[in-house]
XYZ file of C-alpha atoms in Angstrom:
665
model
C 115.851 99.821 167.855
C 113.315 98.514 170.194
C 109.658 99.610 169.598
C 106.286 99.354 171.439
C 102.690 99.514 170.395
C 99.659 99.329 172.317
C 96.982 99.604 170.018
C 94.049 101.287 171.796
C 90.632 100.440 171.307
C 87.363 102.603 171.869
C 87.083 101.410 175.174
C 90.740 102.094 176.542
C 90.376 106.081 177.407
C 88.271 104.342 180.344
C 90.468 101.842 181.482
C 94.318 102.680 180.327
C 96.746 102.123 183.354
C 99.552 104.492 182.161
C 101.813 103.656 185.123
C 101.639 99.999 184.436
C 102.124 100.618 180.942
C 104.977 102.854 181.448
C 106.595 100.408 183.471
C 106.414 97.644 180.819
C 108.128 100.157 178.450
C 110.952 100.234 180.617
C 111.062 96.142 181.468
C 111.319 95.827 177.662
C 114.007 98.178 176.951
C 112.076 100.042 174.213
C 113.513 103.240 172.720
C 110.281 104.259 170.718
C 106.545 103.995 171.204
C 103.657 104.366 168.746
C 100.824 106.012 169.862
C 97.201 106.151 168.708
C 96.347 109.505 167.291
C 93.837 109.758 164.698
C 92.235 108.960 161.508
C 89.042 106.453 161.745
C 89.103 106.992 165.599
C 90.625 110.157 167.354
C 92.377 109.737 170.799
C 92.467 113.571 171.688
C 89.881 116.259 171.523
C 90.061 117.327 167.790
C 88.909 120.541 166.507
C 87.539 118.741 163.540
C 84.224 117.942 164.460
C 83.787 115.028 161.708
C 86.761 113.277 162.965
C 85.289 110.610 165.003
C 86.258 110.526 168.807
C 86.775 107.191 170.711
C 83.499 106.253 172.273
C 84.736 106.461 175.753
C 87.185 109.421 175.423
C 84.765 112.480 176.358
C 87.140 115.568 176.876
C 90.231 113.307 177.664
C 93.342 113.681 175.593
C 94.540 110.198 176.103
C 96.882 110.247 173.032
C 98.528 113.329 174.490
C 98.901 112.015 177.814
C 100.786 108.951 176.569
C 102.928 110.924 174.360
C 104.133 113.380 177.205
C 104.906 110.441 179.463
C 107.014 108.501 176.446
C 109.008 111.951 175.781
C 109.677 112.493 179.383
C 111.061 108.905 179.438
C 113.427 109.693 176.405
C 111.283 107.766 173.846
C 110.991 108.436 170.381
C 107.080 108.834 169.624
C 105.176 108.307 166.549
C 101.773 108.972 166.445
C 99.466 106.340 164.910
C 96.914 106.944 162.109
C 94.630 104.635 160.482
C 93.307 106.967 157.771
C 91.410 105.314 154.729
C 88.193 104.772 156.478
C 85.503 106.916 158.000
C 82.220 106.889 159.823
C 78.800 107.684 158.716
C 78.726 111.356 159.688
C 81.955 112.270 157.775
C 80.578 110.419 154.531
C 77.060 112.088 154.676
C 79.139 115.565 154.889
C 81.186 114.720 152.230
C 80.062 111.955 149.807
C 82.459 112.958 146.961
C 85.482 112.115 149.408
C 84.835 108.352 149.013
C 85.209 105.460 146.685
C 82.619 104.250 144.448
C 82.059 101.306 142.132
C 81.014 101.359 138.822
C 77.239 101.711 139.687
C 78.003 104.602 141.987
C 77.892 102.701 145.319
C 80.231 103.523 147.762
C 82.871 100.938 148.902
C 82.248 99.977 152.524
C 84.505 97.913 155.063
C 81.588 96.772 157.651
C 79.961 99.967 158.714
C 82.771 102.266 157.809
C 83.247 104.073 154.128
C 86.392 103.753 152.372
C 87.909 107.023 151.133
C 89.755 107.629 147.698
C 93.236 108.362 147.629
C 93.039 111.091 144.841
C 90.204 113.025 146.684
C 89.973 115.930 149.168
C 89.896 113.399 152.065
C 93.668 112.620 151.748
C 94.660 116.013 150.119
C 92.756 118.412 152.624
C 91.006 116.852 155.503
C 93.895 114.348 156.858
C 96.627 117.028 155.804
C 94.816 119.246 158.306
C 94.799 116.274 161.244
C 98.575 116.066 160.718
C 99.024 119.603 161.435
C 96.888 119.197 164.189
C 98.592 116.521 165.714
C 102.026 117.968 165.628
C 100.962 121.170 166.883
C 99.191 119.700 169.895
C 102.075 117.448 170.984
C 105.471 117.555 168.726
C 105.789 113.882 167.823
C 108.794 112.801 166.378
C 106.835 111.746 163.243
C 103.601 109.970 162.463
C 102.872 106.316 160.808
C 99.886 105.254 159.204
C 98.465 101.498 159.409
C 96.055 101.671 156.367
C 97.277 104.630 154.105
C 97.050 103.168 150.851
C 93.201 103.008 150.171
C 91.475 100.345 147.890
C 93.463 97.403 146.633
C 93.819 96.837 142.768
C 90.800 94.639 142.713
C 88.398 97.543 143.236
C 88.784 100.146 140.787
C 87.174 103.478 142.013
C 85.049 105.513 139.464
C 84.857 108.813 141.755
C 85.059 111.933 139.825
C 88.485 112.833 141.225
C 89.829 109.400 139.733
C 87.954 110.360 136.375
C 89.422 113.615 136.310
C 93.028 112.493 137.524
C 93.305 109.472 135.468
C 92.755 111.295 132.050
C 90.915 108.744 129.985
C 87.921 106.257 130.639
C 88.747 104.072 133.449
C 88.629 100.348 133.249
C 85.294 98.727 133.064
C 86.761 95.815 135.314
C 90.210 94.129 136.663
C 91.340 92.797 133.507
C 95.067 91.992 132.794
C 94.261 91.595 128.858
C 93.053 95.186 128.763
C 95.797 98.074 128.173
C 93.877 100.479 130.036
C 93.679 98.259 133.312
C 97.456 97.928 133.064
C 97.903 101.320 132.653
C 95.821 102.055 135.591
C 97.589 99.800 137.721
C 100.664 101.719 137.086
C 98.774 105.022 137.762
C 97.447 103.611 140.992
C 100.719 103.022 142.192
C 101.641 106.629 141.550
C 98.897 107.879 143.487
C 100.113 106.329 146.311
C 103.177 107.496 146.215
C 101.878 110.858 145.865
C 100.131 110.397 149.118
C 103.784 109.502 150.840
C 105.225 112.483 149.484
C 102.441 114.949 150.258
C 102.168 113.758 153.735
C 106.038 113.873 154.173
C 105.862 117.435 152.975
C 103.048 118.389 155.412
C 104.720 116.851 158.340
C 108.223 118.513 157.800
C 106.930 121.879 157.150
C 104.774 121.514 160.316
C 107.283 119.728 162.793
C 110.545 120.403 160.960
C 112.736 118.381 158.436
C 113.140 115.259 160.975
C 109.646 114.999 161.414
C 108.502 112.177 159.067
C 105.441 110.531 157.721
C 105.730 106.927 157.416
C 103.455 104.569 156.106
C 103.348 101.054 157.458
C 104.186 98.320 154.634
C 103.752 94.398 154.431
C 106.804 91.911 154.124
C 105.714 90.302 150.990
C 105.842 91.228 147.581
C 102.425 89.782 146.538
C 100.666 91.441 149.558
C 102.317 95.033 148.664
C 101.249 94.553 144.985
C 97.522 93.621 145.888
C 97.765 97.042 148.101
C 99.434 98.759 145.080
C 102.498 99.872 147.214
C 105.651 100.232 145.006
C 108.113 98.569 147.355
C 111.315 99.878 144.950
C 110.037 103.319 144.988
C 108.870 103.347 148.601
C 112.195 102.261 149.507
C 113.941 105.246 147.781
C 111.963 107.560 149.827
C 112.147 105.876 153.415
C 114.655 106.750 156.122
C 113.056 104.117 158.597
C 110.771 101.167 157.279
C 108.082 100.412 159.607
C 107.240 96.749 158.635
C 103.563 95.663 159.699
C 104.197 92.015 159.407
C 103.024 90.190 162.273
C 103.012 86.703 162.324
C 104.093 83.443 160.520
C 101.819 81.860 157.425
C 101.982 78.361 157.664
C 102.735 78.111 153.744
C 106.132 80.176 154.332
C 107.545 79.423 157.305
C 109.450 81.551 159.928
C 112.151 81.695 157.289
C 110.023 83.983 155.244
C 110.957 86.765 157.862
C 114.379 86.799 157.387
C 113.953 86.681 153.944
C 111.963 89.778 154.051
C 114.316 91.915 155.989
C 117.106 90.717 153.605
C 114.772 91.968 150.624
C 113.861 95.035 152.062
C 117.643 95.993 153.029
C 118.434 95.321 149.494
C 116.421 98.302 148.518
C 117.028 100.176 151.847
C 120.475 99.635 152.440
C 121.861 97.720 155.427
C 122.218 101.056 157.576
C 118.331 101.685 157.603
C 116.346 100.373 160.619
C 113.317 98.048 159.872
C 111.405 97.685 163.050
C 108.492 95.044 162.763
C 105.140 94.838 164.350
C 105.417 91.173 166.141
C 102.107 90.466 167.287
C 102.090 89.334 170.972
C 98.275 88.645 170.743
C 97.264 85.407 168.876
C 97.464 86.463 165.228
C 97.431 83.727 162.834
C 94.652 81.369 161.404
C 92.498 81.829 163.131
C 93.367 85.206 164.767
C 92.238 85.759 168.438
C 92.570 89.555 169.116
C 92.497 89.252 172.955
C 94.260 85.804 173.188
C 98.117 85.502 173.825
C 100.131 84.075 171.007
C 102.253 81.004 172.472
C 105.521 82.449 173.444
C 107.813 79.922 171.346
C 105.772 81.041 168.075
C 106.302 84.771 168.577
C 109.756 84.312 169.701
C 110.822 82.240 166.633
C 109.042 85.081 164.554
C 111.194 87.701 166.116
C 114.640 86.105 166.077
C 114.137 85.156 162.344
C 113.526 88.621 161.599
C 116.675 89.834 163.775
C 118.757 86.929 161.445
C 117.330 89.189 158.213
C 118.284 92.290 159.851
C 114.789 93.411 161.490
C 114.297 95.362 164.650
C 111.893 94.335 167.331
C 108.417 96.123 168.137
C 106.020 94.346 170.602
C 102.110 94.817 169.659
C 99.284 94.394 171.563
C 95.464 95.087 170.860
C 93.888 96.983 173.783
C 95.363 98.074 177.215
C 93.561 95.374 179.425
C 93.406 91.901 179.149
C 92.031 88.847 180.588
C 94.712 86.622 178.921
C 97.727 87.923 180.572
C 100.293 85.483 179.273
C 100.999 87.818 176.210
C 102.768 90.294 178.716
C 105.657 87.706 179.377
C 107.086 87.168 175.939
C 108.561 90.469 175.051
C 111.100 91.002 178.142
C 113.611 88.111 177.697
C 113.570 88.754 173.788
C 114.095 92.718 174.115
C 116.676 92.062 176.988
C 118.615 89.931 174.976
C 118.526 92.431 171.757
C 119.670 95.252 174.235
C 122.499 93.356 175.447
C 123.588 92.235 171.922
C 122.370 95.149 169.833
C 126.219 96.069 168.684
C 126.378 92.732 167.010
C 122.772 93.210 164.834
C 123.044 96.374 162.793
C 125.951 98.208 160.900
C 126.984 95.240 159.330
C 127.101 93.888 155.646
C 125.670 90.307 154.641
C 128.133 87.614 153.003
C 126.391 85.650 150.404
C 127.630 84.345 146.886
C 124.137 83.486 145.549
C 121.495 86.252 144.245
C 117.768 85.543 144.124
C 116.090 87.602 141.634
C 112.899 89.131 142.242
C 110.329 91.816 140.609
C 107.327 93.560 141.762
C 106.570 94.282 138.133
C 106.636 90.739 137.302
C 104.224 89.716 140.156
C 102.072 92.357 138.647
C 101.857 91.644 134.678
C 103.300 87.928 134.901
C 101.646 86.917 137.906
C 98.379 88.897 137.167
C 95.470 87.339 138.867
C 97.510 84.349 140.121
C 100.568 86.113 141.528
C 100.964 83.642 144.683
C 100.954 80.484 142.113
C 102.997 82.173 139.293
C 105.417 84.141 140.980
C 105.803 83.582 144.658
C 105.648 79.853 144.635
C 108.934 79.823 142.677
C 110.637 82.182 144.478
C 109.588 80.739 147.588
C 110.713 77.314 146.794
C 114.146 78.537 146.076
C 114.193 80.306 149.264
C 113.256 76.855 151.280
C 115.504 75.132 149.281
C 118.709 77.163 149.885
C 117.724 77.539 153.591
C 117.750 73.560 153.983
C 121.009 73.305 152.100
C 122.470 75.972 154.312
C 123.503 78.150 151.189
C 123.797 81.654 152.194
C 121.790 83.837 149.709
C 120.461 87.350 149.246
C 117.218 88.855 147.709
C 118.077 91.310 144.720
C 116.616 93.292 141.838
C 119.688 93.883 140.067
C 121.825 91.796 138.304
C 125.110 92.162 140.013
C 128.547 90.718 139.787
C 129.161 90.565 143.279
C 127.332 87.230 142.975
C 128.504 84.238 141.818
C 125.557 82.732 141.208
C 122.071 84.153 140.246
C 118.973 82.691 140.164
C 115.967 83.825 138.210
C 112.908 82.167 139.552
C 109.814 82.405 137.211
C 110.319 85.942 136.851
C 108.244 86.078 133.390
C 108.417 90.003 133.047
C 111.961 91.125 132.392
C 112.799 94.640 131.055
C 115.129 94.838 127.924
C 117.552 96.547 130.332
C 117.425 93.452 132.743
C 117.838 91.056 130.028
C 120.856 93.057 128.863
C 122.354 92.782 132.018
C 121.726 88.811 132.197
C 123.392 88.580 129.154
C 126.416 90.546 130.101
C 126.586 88.598 133.642
C 129.849 86.909 133.950
C 128.983 84.399 136.794
C 126.697 81.189 136.884
C 123.175 81.790 135.782
C 120.097 79.509 136.967
C 116.632 80.542 135.038
C 113.598 78.808 135.516
C 109.937 78.396 133.881
C 109.115 81.546 131.879
C 111.631 83.935 132.871
C 112.069 86.338 130.247
C 109.284 85.535 127.838
C 107.186 88.692 128.589
C 107.667 92.382 128.159
C 107.334 94.953 130.772
C 103.636 94.985 130.232
C 103.421 90.990 130.342
C 102.812 90.766 126.664
C 104.594 87.413 125.041
C 107.612 88.608 123.236
C 108.151 87.611 119.500
C 111.814 86.206 120.386
C 113.085 84.662 123.564
C 116.151 86.964 124.266
C 117.426 84.461 126.864
C 117.203 81.322 124.522
C 120.460 81.724 123.065
C 121.943 82.435 126.388
C 120.604 79.355 127.759
C 121.058 77.203 124.726
C 117.256 76.438 124.426
C 114.519 77.323 121.955
C 111.081 77.565 123.511
C 108.286 76.181 121.297
C 105.406 78.116 123.064
C 104.005 74.800 124.627
C 103.495 73.537 128.160
C 103.042 70.120 129.571
C 101.336 69.050 132.945
C 99.497 71.208 135.153
C 100.049 68.924 138.481
C 96.224 68.998 139.221
C 94.517 65.698 140.581
C 91.110 65.068 139.420
C 90.711 61.934 141.236
C 92.752 58.715 142.580
C 91.962 56.795 138.994
C 93.033 59.851 136.997
C 96.150 61.170 138.691
C 97.511 63.461 136.105
C 100.567 64.737 138.249
C 101.882 61.283 138.191
C 105.067 62.028 136.031
C 108.808 61.670 136.696
C 112.087 63.013 135.548
C 115.179 60.868 134.226
C 118.516 61.640 135.078
C 120.642 62.005 132.039
C 123.509 64.035 133.856
C 124.941 62.613 137.151
C 126.261 65.988 138.302
C 122.577 67.148 138.871
C 121.474 64.304 141.233
C 123.819 61.807 142.909
C 121.738 58.891 144.396
C 120.878 55.153 143.434
C 117.934 56.070 141.343
C 117.585 56.852 137.680
C 114.245 58.801 137.869
C 113.206 61.674 140.162
C 109.647 62.383 141.347
C 108.005 65.482 139.503
C 104.158 65.759 139.299
C 104.421 69.389 137.929
C 104.342 71.488 134.603
C 106.811 71.830 132.143
C 108.151 74.596 129.620
C 108.543 72.609 126.288
C 112.065 73.564 124.971
C 114.142 72.275 122.385
C 117.843 71.605 123.537
C 120.831 69.189 122.796
C 121.609 66.995 125.700
C 119.401 67.712 128.319
C 120.499 66.760 132.114
C 116.870 65.736 132.934
C 114.103 64.633 130.455
C 110.290 64.313 131.133
C 108.538 60.886 131.438
C 104.848 61.628 130.888
C 102.308 60.550 133.425
C 100.607 57.234 133.427
C 98.185 55.453 135.537
C 98.675 55.467 139.411
C 95.628 53.158 139.576
C 95.269 50.143 139.653
C 98.613 48.973 140.496
C 98.790 46.715 137.730
C 98.486 49.616 135.536
C 101.270 52.024 137.167
C 104.219 50.934 134.895
C 105.891 53.603 132.259
C 104.567 53.358 129.047
C 107.206 55.831 127.531
C 110.343 55.170 130.129
C 112.548 57.585 128.094
C 111.823 60.604 126.201
C 113.806 63.648 124.752
C 111.678 66.546 125.982
C 113.969 68.271 128.317
C 113.509 69.321 131.879
C 117.199 70.673 132.630
C 119.347 72.124 130.307
C 123.161 72.764 131.518
C 125.359 75.200 129.910
C 128.936 76.097 130.383
C 127.826 78.465 133.112
C 124.071 78.310 132.820
C 121.455 75.974 133.741
C 117.623 76.482 132.281
C 115.116 74.629 134.409
C 111.855 73.937 132.456
C 110.219 71.779 135.038
C 108.883 73.631 137.729
C 110.777 72.109 140.518
C 110.919 75.302 142.461
C 107.017 75.488 142.594
C 106.842 72.244 143.497
C 109.092 72.001 146.176
C 107.473 75.239 147.609
C 104.295 73.158 147.856
C 105.131 69.933 148.754
C 108.890 70.063 150.137
C 110.028 66.593 148.590
C 113.761 66.267 149.165
C 114.624 65.349 145.822
C 113.395 68.468 144.262
C 115.348 70.612 147.002
C 118.433 68.762 146.365
C 118.182 69.463 142.742
C 117.942 73.292 143.200
C 120.523 73.332 145.702
C 122.964 71.146 143.538
C 122.334 73.879 140.563
C 123.831 76.654 142.727
C 126.546 75.041 144.565
C 130.202 76.396 143.810
C 133.524 76.425 145.456
C 133.443 79.986 146.334
C 130.460 79.334 149.005
C 131.592 80.972 152.432
C 130.044 78.741 154.796
C 129.216 74.881 155.586
C 127.287 73.538 158.574
C 127.431 70.025 159.332
C 125.109 68.390 161.820
C 121.699 67.154 161.560
C 118.543 69.180 161.367
C 116.937 72.605 159.306
C 118.759 75.822 160.193
C 118.395 79.139 158.660
C 122.157 80.605 158.477
C 122.763 84.078 158.027
C 126.267 85.654 157.804
C 127.495 88.978 158.150
C 130.787 91.215 158.121
C 131.199 93.747 160.662
C 134.373 95.541 160.418
C 137.142 92.826 161.450
C 134.562 90.092 162.893
C 131.681 88.060 161.262
C 128.364 87.326 162.925
C 126.571 83.935 161.669
C 122.828 83.677 162.885
C 121.767 79.959 163.307
C 117.867 79.860 163.575
C 116.769 76.421 164.487
C 113.792 75.699 162.164
C 113.277 71.715 163.426
C 110.408 73.067 165.400
C 107.219 70.864 165.705
C 107.669 69.927 162.136
C 105.136 67.231 162.409
C 102.480 69.716 163.311
C 100.366 72.457 161.824
C 99.238 75.725 163.706
C 100.944 77.733 166.404
C 104.570 76.620 167.922
C 104.268 75.289 171.292
C 107.607 74.401 172.511
C 111.287 74.230 171.276
C 113.096 70.951 170.307
C 116.749 71.671 170.710
C 119.197 70.519 167.909
C 122.766 69.795 167.595
C 125.681 69.400 167.858
C 126.833 71.357 164.488
C 130.125 71.777 163.100
C 130.382 75.521 161.677
C 133.186 76.073 159.294
C 133.621 79.731 157.532
C 135.953 80.836 154.889
C 137.071 83.689 157.079
C 139.989 84.785 159.077
C 139.576 84.727 163.081
C 140.935 83.423 166.116
C 138.129 83.900 168.681
C 134.587 82.593 168.870
C 131.800 83.616 170.976
C 128.470 82.307 171.282
C 126.143 85.250 172.068
C 123.091 83.102 173.409
C 124.914 80.397 175.504
C 127.705 82.756 176.529
C 130.435 80.596 175.627
C 133.651 81.087 174.422
C 134.488 78.421 171.749
C 137.836 77.026 170.463
C 138.637 78.174 166.977
C 140.372 75.552 164.656
C 142.034 76.707 161.469
C 142.904 74.436 158.218
C 143.227 75.232 154.471
C 141.829 78.553 154.430
C 138.627 77.472 156.902
C 138.038 78.050 160.341
C 135.963 75.558 162.398
C 133.907 76.029 165.746
C 131.600 73.816 167.432
C 128.115 74.539 168.523
C 127.041 72.204 170.770
C 123.287 72.895 171.289
C 120.771 75.323 169.768
C 117.222 75.657 171.222
C 115.695 78.636 169.208
C 118.741 80.419 167.914
C 122.368 80.798 168.244
C 124.697 83.921 167.086
C 128.397 83.124 166.384
C 130.736 86.129 166.450
C 133.946 85.255 164.928
C 136.824 88.015 165.250
């Protein structure tokens, strides 16, 4: 459940202090260690002459020495590979093993050459190295940092790919080309073939439990661009090594809990997901040898725990002039060890499902997956977090949810559409969801239209862009026609986005077209009331033609977030939290007790960049629709009074610095 990695550099064989790092393993209570073995750089004297040895290795077996110490300490050992690139001598000896572009030039990453996943480098050379490592040291398994080769924007034209693809390869990345779309699916299959082959080799050489585990990212778009099929990989994974090291400013700390929940939805909640959390200063910009501010690293880790992720500290190199990074992990990992029984073997409690689809990211998102697919999804995540409404990402339409949200999932299969039509709960659909078939082609008939009570005209209004101050074409509004959508002393809401044009009776919000923002004398509504629907409510459905979800992810306008939250509020919500601040609330059931994570996201809200210090929040009143008579706060260590009334229990939490975990039993 707790992992460590000192990512060795080529200089480390001359300076690695084995006893210091061994004591650091013990200080941080780790149970597994990841040790550089081979691939791009070998840290042992390999029999394969063309596997590049670390520059300062000599005849030393640094990997073997570290692995032996870890095994003596009873730690699980994963031998780390970094496999898809190679040095000049290997390329010169076997140029046919490497990826080439349409002109026959090799793909390069700096001075290294990129190997093709379909060729002998992966099928013969690397598998021999895996067998050698297992034979030398008997690790528990092997993991690979960069296993999937070229991304989807770089087509390989080597003879191996030409033969394997079975037809002429696409001339360029072009989503209108059926051959390119077939190449995308074929490319996913080639990566899965690497996964299956490597596991066949390691299990044959090291026994049935000696796994090969490719490291993977936490964001769907990033996985798509690397041609890694999350659904298929999770079906194969007994443990998921998550290489998601730092917070991105556009998605926030809360993205880490979302990644954990999304992956557990595929893996099951009894599968471990260790996550490589950088102790070095990862981010924008990145400083490999600098120390990440402790609050920044800490918040990323605890948001992961809230989503069911396990900790894994990660340093680049074994010697540092900036030694502040060594102090970050110990208190985190000590707390995790002391409370690990509450952090695993549990099931989430949530009544709202947030549908996602990697296929839609590919064939609907195409060249703009972040804007088309990821922003609408992220807007819902942020709105639900802000409203303190527990949710779960899901790839399935499931009656366990009272509400399912479909956030601009343009590509839906016929099976998914049938499931949505049969779904008995409340359904919230946005944007272009379901307008395209599984290959991204526009459907002749919008199957969800009848269900939602709307007819799509095939048109779109507004693109939310800004040309200049005098031609500000995102200066549009929404008029409130149904007060159940938004309760406030206003008849209009700011909008500024794009709108799918549909026809419907009695819309709840209507679109007010853009009008001049400058000069102020011209800033008045020429069309103050229209009949273009922006939101249509049915008896148990809601269709949001206005891209409020995308706009909320981009700008976090409070009105947009409130509309989104109001669309999913229902009487069955199991949680209420009262008090000022932004909390990410994750609720779990564990036997006869409940575990509630409260992560304080009101941190450095006025600043971009790294989090420097914590801003405590509270008090909060937590109400749960569960049974229980005792409540314990795992961070403060306090026992708190439980009050019960009308089927709810209530506890008071006075102060949250970074996080608190409430256990009700």
